[in-house]
Coordinates of N, CA and C in Angstrom, one line a residue:
Chain A
G19 N 0.8 -1.2 0.0 CA 0.0 0.0 0.0 C 0.9 1.2 0.0
E20 N 0.2 2.4 0.0 CA 0.9 3.6 0.0 C 1.6 3.8 1.3
D21 N 2.8 4.5 1.2 CA 3.5 4.8 2.4 C 4.1 6.2 2.2
V22 N 4.1 6.9 3.3 CA 4.7 8.3 3.4 C 5.7 8.3 4.5
E23 N 6.9 8.7 4.2 CA 8.0 8.7 5.3 C 8.5 10.0 5.5
Q24 N 8.8 10.4 6.7 CA 9.4 11.6 7.0 C 10.2 11.5 8.4
S25 N 11.2 12.3 8.5 CA 12.0 12.2 9.8 C 11.1 12.8 10.9
L26 N 11.4 12.3 12.1 CA 10.5 12.7 13.3 C 10.9 14.1 13.9
F27 N 12.1 14.5 13.8 CA 12.5 15.7 14.5 C 13.4 16.6 13.6
L28 N 13.3 17.9 13.9 CA 14.2 18.9 13.2 C 14.3 20.0 14.2
S29 N 15.6 20.4 14.5 CA 15.8 21.5 15.3 C 16.6 22.6 14.6
V30 N 16.2 23.8 14.6 CA 16.8 24.9 13.9 C 16.9 26.1 14.8
R31 N 17.8 27.0 14.4 CA 17.9 28.3 15.2 C 17.0 29.3 14.5
E32 N 16.5 30.2 15.3 CA 15.6 31.2 14.9 C 16.3 32.1 13.8
G33 N 15.6 32.3 12.7 CA 16.2 33.1 11.6 C 16.8 32.2 10.5
D34 N 17.2 31.0 10.8 CA 17.7 30.1 9.8 C 16.6 29.6 8.9
S35 N 16.9 28.9 7.9 CA 15.9 28.2 7.0 C 15.7 26.7 7.6
S36 N 14.5 26.3 7.5 CA 14.2 24.9 7.9 C 13.8 24.1 6.6
V37 N 14.3 22.9 6.5 CA 13.9 22.1 5.4 C 13.4 20.7 5.9
I38 N 12.2 20.5 5.6 CA 11.5 19.2 6.1 C 11.3 18.3 4.9
N39 N 11.8 17.1 4.9 CA 11.8 16.2 3.8 C 10.7 15.1 4.0
C40 N 10.3 14.6 2.8 CA 9.3 13.5 2.8 C 9.5 12.7 1.6
T41 N 9.3 11.4 1.7 CA 9.3 10.5 0.6 C 8.0 9.7 0.6
Y42 N 7.5 9.4 -0.6 CA 6.3 8.6 -0.7 C 6.5 7.5 -1.8
T43 N 5.6 6.6 -1.8 CA 5.7 5.4 -2.7 C 4.7 5.4 -3.8
D44 N 3.6 6.0 -3.6 CA 2.5 5.9 -4.6 C 2.8 6.7 -5.9
S45 N 3.2 6.1 -7.0 CA 3.5 6.8 -8.2 C 2.3 7.5 -8.8
S46 N 1.1 7.1 -8.4 CA -0.1 7.7 -9.0 C -0.6 8.9 -8.1
S47 N 0.2 9.3 -7.2 CA -0.2 10.5 -6.3 C -0.5 11.7 -7.2
T48 N -1.6 12.3 -6.9 CA -2.0 13.5 -7.7 C -1.7 14.8 -6.9
Y49 N -2.0 14.7 -5.6 CA -1.8 15.9 -4.8 C -0.8 15.6 -3.6
L50 N 0.0 16.5 -3.3 CA 0.9 16.3 -2.2 C 0.7 17.5 -1.3
Y51 N 0.6 17.3 0.0 CA 0.2 18.3 1.0 C 1.3 18.5 2.1
W52 N 1.2 19.6 2.7 CA 1.9 19.8 4.0 C 0.8 20.4 4.9
Y53 N 0.6 19.7 6.0 CA -0.2 20.2 7.1 C 0.6 20.5 8.3
K54 N 0.1 21.5 9.1 CA 0.8 21.9 10.3 C -0.1 21.7 11.5
Q55 N 0.5 21.1 12.6 CA -0.3 20.9 13.8 C 0.4 21.7 14.9
E56 N -0.3 22.7 15.4 CA 0.3 23.4 16.6 C -0.2 22.7 17.9
P57 N 0.5 22.9 19.0 CA 0.2 22.2 20.2 C -1.3 22.4 20.6
G58 N -1.9 21.2 20.9 CA -3.3 21.3 21.4 C -4.3 21.5 20.3
A59 N -3.9 21.4 19.1 CA -4.9 21.8 18.0 C -4.9 20.6 16.9
G60 N -5.9 20.7 16.1 CA -5.9 19.8 14.9 C -5.0 20.3 13.8
L61 N -4.9 19.5 12.8 CA -4.1 19.8 11.6 C -4.7 20.9 10.8
Q62 N -3.9 21.7 10.2 CA -4.4 22.7 9.3 C -3.5 22.6 8.0
L63 N -4.2 22.7 6.9 CA -3.5 22.7 5.6 C -2.6 23.9 5.5
L64 N -1.3 23.7 5.2 CA -0.3 24.8 5.1 C -0.2 25.1 3.6
T65 N 0.0 24.1 2.8 CA 0.2 24.3 1.4 C 0.0 22.9 0.7
Y66 N -0.1 23.0 -0.6 CA -0.2 21.7 -1.4 C 0.5 22.0 -2.8
I67 N 0.7 20.9 -3.5 CA 1.3 21.0 -4.8 C 0.7 19.9 -5.7
F68 N 0.4 20.2 -6.9 CA 0.0 19.2 -7.8 C 1.2 18.4 -8.3
S69 N 0.9 17.2 -8.7 CA 2.0 16.3 -9.1 C 2.7 16.7 -10.4
N70 N 2.0 17.5 -11.1 CA 2.6 18.0 -12.4 C 3.5 19.3 -12.2
M71 N 3.7 19.7 -11.0 CA 4.5 20.9 -10.7 C 5.8 20.4 -10.0
D72 N 6.8 21.3 -10.2 CA 8.1 21.0 -9.6 C 8.3 21.9 -8.3
M73 N 7.7 23.0 -8.3 CA 7.9 23.9 -7.2 C 6.7 24.8 -7.0
K74 N 6.5 25.2 -5.8 CA 5.5 26.2 -5.4 C 6.0 27.0 -4.3
Q75 N 5.8 28.3 -4.5 CA 6.3 29.3 -3.4 C 5.1 30.1 -2.9
D76 N 5.1 30.2 -1.6 CA 4.1 31.0 -1.0 C 4.7 31.7 0.2
Q77 N 5.0 33.0 0.0 CA 5.7 33.8 1.0 C 6.9 33.1 1.6
R78 N 7.0 32.7 2.8 CA 8.2 32.1 3.4 C 8.3 30.6 3.1
L79 N 7.3 30.1 2.4 CA 7.2 28.6 2.2 C 7.6 28.3 0.8
T80 N 8.5 27.3 0.6 CA 8.8 26.8 -0.8 C 8.6 25.3 -0.7
V81 N 7.8 24.8 -1.6 CA 7.6 23.3 -1.8 C 8.3 22.9 -3.0
L82 N 9.2 21.9 -2.9 CA 9.8 21.3 -4.0 C 9.4 19.8 -4.2
L83 N 9.1 19.4 -5.4 CA 8.7 18.1 -5.7 C 9.6 17.5 -6.8
N84 N 10.2 16.3 -6.4 CA 10.9 15.5 -7.4 C 10.1 14.3 -7.6
K85 N 9.3 14.3 -8.7 CA 8.4 13.2 -8.9 C 9.2 11.9 -9.2
K86 N 10.3 12.0 -9.9 CA 11.1 10.8 -10.3 C 11.5 10.1 -9.0
D87 N 12.0 10.8 -8.0 CA 12.5 10.2 -6.8 C 11.4 10.1 -5.8
K88 N 10.2 10.6 -6.0 CA 9.1 10.6 -5.1 C 9.5 11.3 -3.8
H89 N 10.0 12.5 -3.9 CA 10.6 13.2 -2.8 C 9.9 14.6 -2.8
L90 N 9.4 15.0 -1.6 CA 8.8 16.3 -1.4 C 9.5 17.0 -0.3
S91 N 9.7 18.3 -0.4 CA 10.3 19.0 0.7 C 9.6 20.3 0.9
L92 N 9.7 20.8 2.2 CA 9.1 22.0 2.6 C 10.2 22.9 3.2
R93 N 10.4 24.0 2.6 CA 11.5 24.9 3.1 C 10.7 26.1 3.7
I94 N 11.1 26.4 5.0 CA 10.6 27.6 5.6 C 11.7 28.6 5.8
A95 N 11.6 29.7 5.1 CA 12.7 30.7 5.2 C 12.5 31.6 6.5
D96 N 13.6 32.0 7.1 CA 13.6 32.9 8.2 C 12.7 32.3 9.3
T97 N 13.0 31.1 9.8 CA 12.1 30.4 10.7 C 12.0 31.1 12.0
Q98 N 10.8 31.2 12.5 CA 10.4 31.9 13.7 C 10.0 30.9 14.8
T99 N 10.0 31.4 16.0 CA 9.6 30.5 17.1 C 8.1 30.0 16.9
G100 N 7.3 30.9 16.3 CA 5.9 30.5 16.0 C 5.8 29.4 15.0
D101 N 6.9 29.1 14.3 CA 6.8 28.0 13.4 C 7.0 26.6 14.0
S102 N 7.3 26.6 15.3 CA 7.5 25.4 16.1 C 6.1 24.6 16.1
A103 N 6.1 23.4 15.5 CA 4.9 22.7 15.4 C 5.3 21.3 14.8
I104 N 4.3 20.5 14.6 CA 4.5 19.2 13.9 C 4.0 19.4 12.5
Y105 N 4.8 19.0 11.5 CA 4.5 19.2 10.1 C 4.3 17.8 9.5
F106 N 3.1 17.6 8.9 CA 2.8 16.3 8.3 C 2.8 16.5 6.7
C107 N 3.5 15.5 6.1 CA 3.4 15.4 4.7 C 2.3 14.4 4.4
A108 N 1.6 14.6 3.3 CA 0.5 13.7 2.9 C 0.4 13.7 1.4
E109 N -0.2 12.6 0.9 CA -0.4 12.4 -0.5 C -1.8 11.8 -0.8
S110 N -2.4 12.1 -1.9 CA -3.6 11.5 -2.2 C -3.7 11.3 -3.7
A111 N -4.5 10.3 -4.1 CA -4.7 9.9 -5.5 C -6.1 9.5 -5.8
S112 N -6.5 9.5 -7.0 CA -7.8 9.2 -7.4 C -8.2 7.8 -7.0
G113 N -7.2 6.9 -7.0 CA -7.4 5.5 -6.7 C -7.8 5.3 -5.2
G114 N -7.5 6.3 -4.4 CA -7.8 6.2 -3.0 C -8.9 7.2 -2.7
S115 N -9.7 7.6 -3.7 CA -10.8 8.5 -3.5 C -10.3 9.9 -3.0
Y116 N -9.0 10.1 -3.2 CA -8.4 11.4 -2.8 C -8.3 11.5 -1.2
I117 N -8.5 10.4 -0.5 CA -8.3 10.5 0.9 C -6.8 10.5 1.2
P118 N -6.3 11.5 1.9 CA -4.8 11.6 2.1 C -4.3 10.5 2.9
T119 N -3.1 10.0 2.6 CA -2.3 9.2 3.4 C -1.2 10.1 4.1
F120 N -1.2 10.1 5.4 CA -0.3 11.0 6.1 C 1.0 10.3 6.6
G121 N 2.1 11.1 6.6 CA 3.3 10.6 7.2 C 3.2 10.7 8.7
R122 N 4.3 10.4 9.4 CA 4.2 10.3 10.9 C 4.4 11.7 11.5
G123 N 4.8 12.7 10.7 CA 4.9 14.0 11.2 C 6.4 14.3 11.7
T124 N 6.8 15.5 11.4 CA 8.1 16.0 11.8 C 8.0 17.1 12.8
S125 N 8.5 16.9 14.0 CA 8.4 18.0 15.0 C 9.5 19.0 14.8
L126 N 9.1 20.2 14.4 CA 10.1 21.3 14.2 C 10.2 22.1 15.5
I127 N 11.5 22.2 16.0 CA 11.8 22.9 17.2 C 12.6 24.1 16.8
V128 N 12.2 25.3 17.1 CA 12.9 26.5 16.8 C 13.4 27.1 18.1
H129 N 14.8 27.2 18.2 CA 15.3 27.8 19.4 C 16.0 29.1 19.1
P130 N 16.1 30.0 20.1 CA 16.6 31.3 19.9 C 18.1 31.3 19.6
Chain B
D4 N -17.0 31.2 15.8 CA -17.2 29.8 16.2 C -16.5 28.8 15.3
A5 N -16.0 27.7 15.9 CA -15.3 26.8 15.1 C -16.1 26.1 14.1
D6 N -15.6 25.7 12.9 CA -16.3 25.1 11.9 C -16.5 23.6 12.2
V7 N -15.5 23.0 12.8 CA -15.6 21.5 13.1 C -15.4 21.4 14.6
T8 N -16.4 20.9 15.3 CA -16.3 20.8 16.8 C -16.4 19.4 17.2
Q9 N -15.7 19.1 18.3 CA -15.7 17.7 18.8 C -16.0 17.8 20.3
T10 N -16.8 16.8 20.8 CA -17.1 16.7 22.2 C -17.0 15.3 22.6
P11 N -16.5 15.0 23.8 CA -15.8 15.9 24.7 C -14.4 16.2 24.2
R12 N -13.7 17.2 24.8 CA -12.3 17.5 24.4 C -11.4 16.5 25.2
N13 N -11.8 16.1 26.3 CA -11.0 15.2 27.1 C -11.9 14.2 27.8
R14 N -11.5 12.9 27.9 CA -12.3 11.9 28.5 C -11.4 10.8 29.1
I15 N -11.7 10.5 30.4 CA -11.0 9.4 31.0 C -12.0 8.4 31.3
T16 N -11.8 7.1 30.9 CA -12.7 6.1 31.2 C -12.0 4.8 31.6
K17 N -12.8 3.8 31.9 CA -12.2 2.5 32.3 C -12.4 1.4 31.3
T18 N -11.6 0.5 31.3 CA -11.7 -0.7 30.4 C -13.0 -1.3 30.5
G19 N -13.6 -1.6 29.3 CA -14.9 -2.2 29.2 C -16.1 -1.2 29.0
K20 N -15.8 0.0 29.2 CA -16.9 1.0 29.1 C -17.2 1.4 27.7
R21 N -18.4 1.7 27.4 CA -18.8 2.2 26.0 C -18.6 3.7 26.0
I22 N -18.0 4.2 25.0 CA -17.7 5.6 24.8 C -18.2 6.1 23.5
M23 N -18.7 7.3 23.5 CA -19.1 7.9 22.2 C -18.4 9.3 22.1
L24 N -17.7 9.5 21.0 CA -17.1 10.8 20.7 C -18.0 11.4 19.5
E25 N -18.3 12.7 19.7 CA -19.1 13.3 18.7 C -18.4 14.4 17.9
C26 N -18.9 14.6 16.7 CA -18.3 15.6 15.8 C -19.4 16.3 15.1
S27 N -19.3 17.6 15.0 CA -20.3 18.4 14.3 C -19.6 19.4 13.4
Q28 N -20.2 19.7 12.3 CA -19.5 20.7 11.4 C -20.6 21.6 10.8
T29 N -20.1 22.8 10.6 CA -21.0 23.9 10.0 C -20.5 24.3 8.7
K30 N -19.6 23.5 8.1 CA -19.0 23.9 6.8 C -19.9 23.4 5.6
G31 N -20.9 22.6 5.9 CA -21.7 22.1 4.8 C -21.0 21.1 3.9
H32 N -19.9 20.5 4.4 CA -19.2 19.5 3.7 C -19.9 18.1 3.7
D33 N -19.7 17.4 2.6 CA -20.4 16.1 2.5 C -19.5 15.0 3.1
R34 N -18.2 15.1 3.2 CA -17.4 14.0 3.6 C -16.9 14.3 5.0
M35 N -16.9 13.2 5.8 CA -16.4 13.3 7.2 C -15.5 12.1 7.5
Y36 N -14.6 12.3 8.4 CA -13.6 11.3 8.7 C -13.3 11.2 10.2
W37 N -12.9 10.1 10.7 CA -12.4 9.9 12.0 C -10.9 9.3 11.9
Y38 N -10.0 10.0 12.6 CA -8.6 9.6 12.7 C -8.2 9.4 14.1
R39 N -7.2 8.6 14.3 CA -6.6 8.4 15.6 C -5.1 8.8 15.4
Q40 N -4.6 9.6 16.4 CA -3.2 10.0 16.4 C -2.5 9.5 17.6
D41 N -1.4 8.7 17.4 CA -0.6 8.2 18.5 C 0.8 8.9 18.3
P42 N 1.5 9.2 19.3 CA 2.8 9.9 19.2 C 3.8 9.0 18.3
G43 N 4.4 9.7 17.3 CA 5.3 9.0 16.5 C 4.7 8.1 15.4
L44 N 3.4 8.0 15.4 CA 2.7 7.1 14.4 C 1.9 7.9 13.4
G45 N 1.8 9.2 13.6 CA 1.0 10.0 12.6 C -0.5 9.7 12.8
L46 N -1.2 9.9 11.7 CA -2.7 9.8 11.7 C -3.0 8.5 11.0
Q47 N -3.9 7.8 11.7 CA -4.5 6.5 11.1 C -6.0 6.7 10.9
L48 N -6.5 6.3 9.7 CA -7.9 6.5 9.4 C -8.7 5.4 10.0
I49 N -9.7 5.7 10.8 CA -10.6 4.7 11.4 C -11.8 4.4 10.6
Y50 N -12.6 5.5 10.2 CA -13.8 5.3 9.4 C -13.9 6.6 8.6
Y51 N -14.6 6.5 7.5 CA -15.0 7.7 6.7 C -16.3 7.6 6.1
S52 N -16.9 8.7 5.8 CA -18.3 8.7 5.3 C -18.3 9.8 4.2
F53 N -18.7 9.4 3.0 CA -18.8 10.3 1.9 C -20.2 11.0 1.8
D54 N -21.2 10.5 2.4 CA -22.4 11.1 2.6 C -23.2 10.4 3.6
V55 N -24.4 10.8 3.9 CA -25.1 10.2 5.1 C -25.4 8.7 4.9
K56 N -25.5 8.2 3.7 CA -25.8 6.8 3.5 C -24.6 6.0 3.2
D57 N -23.4 6.6 3.3 CA -22.2 6.0 2.9 C -21.2 5.9 4.0
I58 N -20.9 4.7 4.6 CA -19.9 4.6 5.7 C -18.9 3.5 5.2
N59 N -17.6 3.9 5.5 CA -16.6 3.0 5.0 C -15.5 2.8 6.1
K60 N -15.0 1.6 6.2 CA -13.9 1.3 7.1 C -12.6 1.9 6.6
G61 N -11.8 2.4 7.6 CA -10.5 2.8 7.3 C -9.5 1.7 7.6
E62 N -8.2 2.1 7.9 CA -7.2 1.1 8.1 C -7.2 0.4 9.5
I63 N -7.9 1.1 10.5 CA -7.9 0.5 11.8 C -9.3 0.5 12.4
S64 N -10.3 0.0 11.8 CA -11.6 0.1 12.3 C -12.0 -0.9 13.4
D65 N -11.2 -1.9 13.6 CA -11.6 -2.9 14.6 C -11.7 -2.3 16.0
G66 N -12.8 -2.6 16.7 CA -13.0 -2.0 18.0 C -13.8 -0.7 18.0
Y67 N -14.1 -0.2 16.8 CA -14.8 1.1 16.6 C -16.0 0.9 15.8
S68 N -17.0 1.8 16.0 CA -18.1 1.9 15.1 C -18.5 3.3 14.9
V69 N -19.2 3.7 13.9 CA -19.6 5.0 13.6 C -21.0 5.1 13.3
S70 N -21.5 6.4 13.4 CA -22.9 6.7 12.9 C -22.9 8.1 12.3
R71 N -23.5 8.2 11.1 CA -23.6 9.5 10.5 C -25.1 9.9 10.6
Q72 N -25.4 10.6 11.6 CA -26.8 10.9 12.0 C -27.4 12.0 11.0
A73 N -26.5 12.8 10.5 CA -27.0 13.8 9.6 C -25.7 14.3 8.8
Q74 N -25.9 15.1 7.8 CA -24.7 15.5 7.0 C -23.7 16.2 7.9
A75 N -24.2 16.9 9.0 CA -23.3 17.7 9.8 C -22.8 16.9 11.0
K76 N -23.2 15.7 11.2 CA -22.8 15.0 12.5 C -22.3 13.6 12.2
F77 N -21.2 13.3 12.8 CA -20.6 12.0 12.6 C -20.0 11.6 13.9
S78 N -20.5 10.5 14.5 CA -20.0 10.1 15.9 C -19.2 8.8 15.8
L79 N -18.3 8.7 16.7 CA -17.4 7.5 16.8 C -17.7 6.8 18.1
S80 N -17.9 5.5 18.1 CA -18.1 4.8 19.3 C -17.1 3.7 19.6
L81 N -16.7 3.5 20.8 CA -15.9 2.4 21.3 C -16.8 1.6 22.1
E82 N -17.2 0.4 21.6 CA -18.2 -0.4 22.3 C -17.7 -0.9 23.6
S83 N -16.4 -1.3 23.7 CA -15.9 -1.8 24.9 C -14.4 -1.3 25.0
A84 N -14.2 -0.2 25.6 CA -12.9 0.5 25.5 C -11.8 -0.4 26.1
I85 N -10.6 -0.3 25.5 CA -9.4 -1.0 26.0 C -8.3 0.0 26.1
P86 N -7.3 -0.3 27.0 CA -6.2 0.7 27.2 C -5.5 1.1 25.9
N87 N -5.3 0.2 24.9 CA -4.5 0.6 23.7 C -5.4 1.4 22.8
Q88 N -6.6 1.8 23.2 CA -7.3 2.8 22.5 C -7.1 4.2 23.0
T89 N -6.2 4.3 24.0 CA -5.8 5.6 24.5 C -5.1 6.3 23.4
A90 N -5.6 7.5 23.0 CA -5.0 8.2 21.9 C -5.7 9.6 21.8
L91 N -5.3 10.3 20.8 CA -5.9 11.6 20.4 C -6.8 11.3 19.2
Y92 N -8.0 11.6 19.2 CA -8.9 11.3 18.1 C -9.3 12.7 17.4
F93 N -9.2 12.6 16.1 CA -9.6 13.8 15.3 C -10.7 13.5 14.4
C94 N -11.7 14.4 14.3 CA -12.7 14.4 13.2 C -12.2 15.4 12.1
A95 N -12.5 15.1 10.9 CA -12.2 16.0 9.8 C -13.3 16.0 8.8
T96 N -13.4 17.0 8.0 CA -14.4 17.1 6.9 C -13.7 17.5 5.6
S97 N -14.3 17.2 4.5 CA -13.8 17.8 3.2 C -15.0 17.9 2.3
D98 N -14.8 18.6 1.2 CA -15.9 18.8 0.2 C -15.4 18.3 -1.1
H99 N -16.1 17.3 -1.7 CA -15.6 16.7 -2.9 C -15.7 17.7 -4.1
R100 N -16.4 18.8 -3.9 CA -16.6 19.8 -5.0 C -15.3 20.7 -5.0
E101 N -14.6 20.7 -4.0 CA -13.4 21.6 -4.0 C -12.3 20.9 -5.0
E102 N -11.6 21.8 -5.6 CA -10.6 21.3 -6.6 C -9.5 20.5 -5.9
V103 N -9.2 20.9 -4.7 CA -8.2 20.1 -3.9 C -8.9 19.6 -2.6
D104 N -8.9 18.3 -2.4 CA -9.7 17.7 -1.3 C -9.0 18.0 0.0
T105 N -9.1 19.3 0.5 CA -8.5 19.7 1.7 C -9.3 19.2 2.9
Q106 N -8.6 18.7 3.9 CA -9.2 18.2 5.1 C -9.2 19.3 6.1
Y107 N -10.4 19.5 6.8 CA -10.5 20.5 7.9 C -10.7 19.7 9.2
F108 N -9.8 19.9 10.1 CA -9.8 19.1 11.3 C -10.5 19.8 12.5
G109 N -11.1 19.0 13.3 CA -11.5 19.5 14.6 C -10.4 19.6 15.6
P110 N -10.6 20.1 16.8 CA -9.6 20.3 17.8 C -9.1 19.0 18.5
G111 N -9.8 18.0 18.3 CA -9.3 16.7 18.9 C -10.0 16.4 20.2
T112 N -10.1 15.1 20.5 CA -10.5 14.5 21.8 C -9.4 13.7 22.3
R113 N -9.0 14.0 23.5 CA -8.0 13.2 24.1 C -8.6 12.1 25.0
L114 N -8.5 10.9 24.6 CA -9.2 9.8 25.3 C -8.1 8.9 26.1
T115 N -8.4 8.7 27.4 CA -7.5 7.8 28.2 C -8.4 6.7 28.7
V116 N -7.9 5.5 28.4 CA -8.6 4.3 28.9 C -7.8 3.6 30.0
L117 N -8.3 3.6 31.2 CA -7.5 3.0 32.3 C -7.7 1.5 32.4

């Protein structure tokens, strides 16, 4: 079945860039997502990218997709303490009725 | 007011008890989902419903049941709770008419089974 893998922890200094990586196995993935979960809250969609795109930029966020290697990354520029959260990579495809398969989440810790 | 609400927010119960977690949404979405979150394991899909008459099992449905009472309400039941069902439970909704099937999550219910 589909699988989404991501590292569990990332620690960065405030002001640096953060890069969170994700790999997936479903070659038919149509949409790839990044969700953010702040402490005590549910997940919120941060950004997404269509599988026919290589890159998407939205203010401090840059998403890169390497479809050949099935690798997705999220870069957060000028990381702030408010960016500390768990970031989930997810993918969906028509074969799965577009229900997303989530990775285990990467805990981003931003320290001064 | 929150678009997706869950009650209760926290619940402590004992092994063998029947528990119901409730979810309501005001977004007018047709699709609703129940997930379970365990530390380090991400989200696992328990059940999902694409409309009131459509209920489907997810990857970990054993020990759980659901009821879609109305388009806006989707409840999750644990018929006889066991300690390994201690987890954070999330309800989510989505709208199949949206170009991207974004999931909108409730705030979660923290369930502890002693």
